[in-house]
Structure formats: C-alpha cells, structure tokens
Amino acid sequence: MLAGPTKVREASKVKARQRGMPNSGQTPQNYAQHSADQKLTRPPSNFVKRTPIPSPSSPRGIAVQITSELSAATSISPALESPKLEEMKLPELKELAKSRGFRGYSKLKKCELLELLRS
C-alpha cells in the first residue's frame, strides 16, 4: 500500500477552466462572438508557395568564362607546360588561372582546373 495520505479531488470544488476562455466572467456565446470579430479584422494572407531553386543542368566546368583577348595573348605550348602543371598545388594553379584571365576558377577542383589551363 501507499505510505502517506492521498488527496482526492472533489468535482464540486474544482472548476474546470476551458482553454482560451478569459478570466472575466464572459459566457461562451459572448466569447465566441468576440473571437469572430477579431478574425474579421485580420488582413488576408499574401503567402505564395514557391518551388526550390532548380540545380543547374550543366556541369561546373562549362560555367567558366574565358576572355578572348587574354587567352590569345598566352601562347605557351601545352606540351612544355603539362608536367609543370601536374606538380603545382591548387593555390598555385588558381593564381595561374587568375593571371591568364579565367573566370570561375575558384569553384573548380584541381583536375578540372588542370583541364582548363591545358586548353
């Protein structure tokens, strides 16, 4: 058995409070009318459901833009430069791409950047 006194609630003593009812003695009919008046004063919503931004269908390497003047000015043969490019680290490759006037190189991986510099 339980050790200690237990409390029993009497239904007549406890008054159940309805959720949303004000403490002042309004009757449910008056309260319903009051809440309906409040709903009418609220402006209508302008919500528009939007779809998420679609992912680009082209690969990242195609988005790179090359300026024609600077690419024509660099006339280093790819055969001589290829072994040097393989040994270079990514920050060095990015600096080289910047000096040649390429755009969008910062988002490329090393292998994609190598392909861009060889072309």
Coordinates of C-alpha atoms in Angstrom, one line a residue:
M1 CA 0.0 0.0 0.0
L2 CA 1.0 3.6 -0.2
A3 CA 2.7 5.2 2.7
G4 CA 1.2 8.6 3.4
P5 CA -2.0 10.5 2.8
T6 CA -3.6 10.7 -0.6
K7 CA -5.6 13.6 -1.9
V8 CA -8.9 13.1 -3.6
R9 CA -10.3 15.9 -5.8
E10 CA -13.9 16.6 -5.5
A11 CA -15.6 17.6 -8.7
S12 CA -17.7 20.2 -7.0
K13 CA -14.7 22.1 -5.6
V14 CA -12.6 22.2 -8.7
K15 CA -13.9 24.3 -11.5
A16 CA -12.6 23.2 -14.9
R17 CA -11.2 26.1 -16.9
Q18 CA -11.7 25.9 -20.6
R19 CA -8.7 26.7 -22.8
G20 CA -8.9 30.1 -24.3
M21 CA -11.6 31.4 -22.0
P22 CA -10.9 34.7 -20.5
N23 CA -10.9 35.0 -16.7
S24 CA -13.6 37.7 -16.6
G25 CA -17.0 36.1 -16.4
Q26 CA -17.9 36.1 -20.1
T27 CA -20.2 33.4 -21.3
P28 CA -19.1 31.1 -24.1
Q29 CA -21.6 32.7 -26.5
N30 CA -20.2 36.2 -25.9
Y31 CA -16.6 34.9 -26.1
A32 CA -17.3 33.2 -29.5
Q33 CA -18.8 36.4 -30.9
H34 CA -15.8 38.4 -29.6
S35 CA -13.3 36.0 -31.2
A36 CA -15.2 36.0 -34.5
D37 CA -14.9 39.8 -34.6
Q38 CA -11.1 39.6 -34.1
K39 CA -10.8 37.1 -37.0
L40 CA -12.6 39.6 -39.3
T41 CA -10.1 42.3 -38.6
R42 CA -7.1 40.2 -39.6
P43 CA -5.8 41.0 -43.1
P44 CA -5.8 38.2 -45.7
S45 CA -2.5 36.4 -46.2
N46 CA -0.3 37.1 -49.3
F47 CA 1.5 33.7 -48.9
V48 CA 2.7 32.2 -52.2
K49 CA 4.2 28.8 -52.3
R50 CA 7.4 28.8 -54.2
T51 CA 9.4 25.8 -55.5
P52 CA 13.0 25.4 -54.6
I53 CA 15.7 26.7 -56.9
P54 CA 16.5 24.1 -59.6
S55 CA 20.0 22.8 -59.7
P56 CA 22.0 23.8 -62.8
S57 CA 21.8 21.1 -65.6
S58 CA 25.3 21.9 -66.9
P59 CA 28.5 20.7 -65.1
R60 CA 30.6 23.1 -63.2
G61 CA 33.4 23.3 -65.8
I62 CA 31.2 24.6 -68.5
A63 CA 30.3 27.7 -66.5
V64 CA 33.8 29.0 -66.7
Q65 CA 34.1 32.1 -68.9
I66 CA 37.3 32.9 -70.9
T67 CA 38.1 36.3 -72.1
S68 CA 39.3 36.1 -75.7
E69 CA 42.0 38.8 -75.5
L70 CA 43.9 37.2 -72.7
S71 CA 43.6 33.7 -73.9
A72 CA 45.0 34.7 -77.3
A73 CA 47.9 36.6 -75.6
T74 CA 49.1 33.4 -73.8
S75 CA 50.8 31.3 -76.4
I76 CA 52.7 28.8 -74.2
S77 CA 52.7 25.4 -75.7
P78 CA 50.7 22.8 -73.6
A79 CA 53.3 20.1 -74.2
L80 CA 56.0 22.0 -72.3
E81 CA 53.7 23.2 -69.5
S82 CA 51.9 19.9 -68.8
P83 CA 54.5 18.3 -66.4
K84 CA 54.8 21.6 -64.5
L85 CA 51.1 21.9 -64.1
E86 CA 50.8 18.4 -62.6
E87 CA 53.4 19.3 -59.9
M88 CA 51.7 22.6 -58.9
K89 CA 49.5 22.8 -55.9
L90 CA 45.9 24.1 -56.1
P91 CA 46.6 27.6 -54.8
E92 CA 49.4 27.9 -57.5
L93 CA 47.0 26.7 -60.2
K94 CA 44.4 29.2 -59.1
E95 CA 47.0 32.1 -59.3
L96 CA 47.9 30.9 -62.8
A97 CA 44.3 30.9 -63.9
K98 CA 43.8 34.3 -62.4
S99 CA 46.9 35.7 -64.3
R100 CA 45.5 34.3 -67.5
G101 CA 42.2 36.0 -67.0
F102 CA 40.0 32.9 -66.5
R103 CA 36.7 33.4 -64.5
G104 CA 35.0 30.9 -62.2
Y105 CA 38.2 29.0 -61.4
S106 CA 37.8 29.3 -57.7
K107 CA 35.0 26.8 -57.7
L108 CA 36.8 24.2 -59.7
K109 CA 38.5 21.0 -58.4
K110 CA 42.2 20.5 -59.2
C111 CA 41.6 18.1 -62.1
E112 CA 39.0 20.5 -63.7
L113 CA 41.4 23.4 -63.2
L114 CA 44.2 21.4 -64.9
E115 CA 41.9 20.7 -67.9
L116 CA 41.0 24.4 -68.1
L117 CA 44.7 25.5 -68.0
R118 CA 45.7 23.0 -70.7
S119 CA 43.1 24.2 -73.1

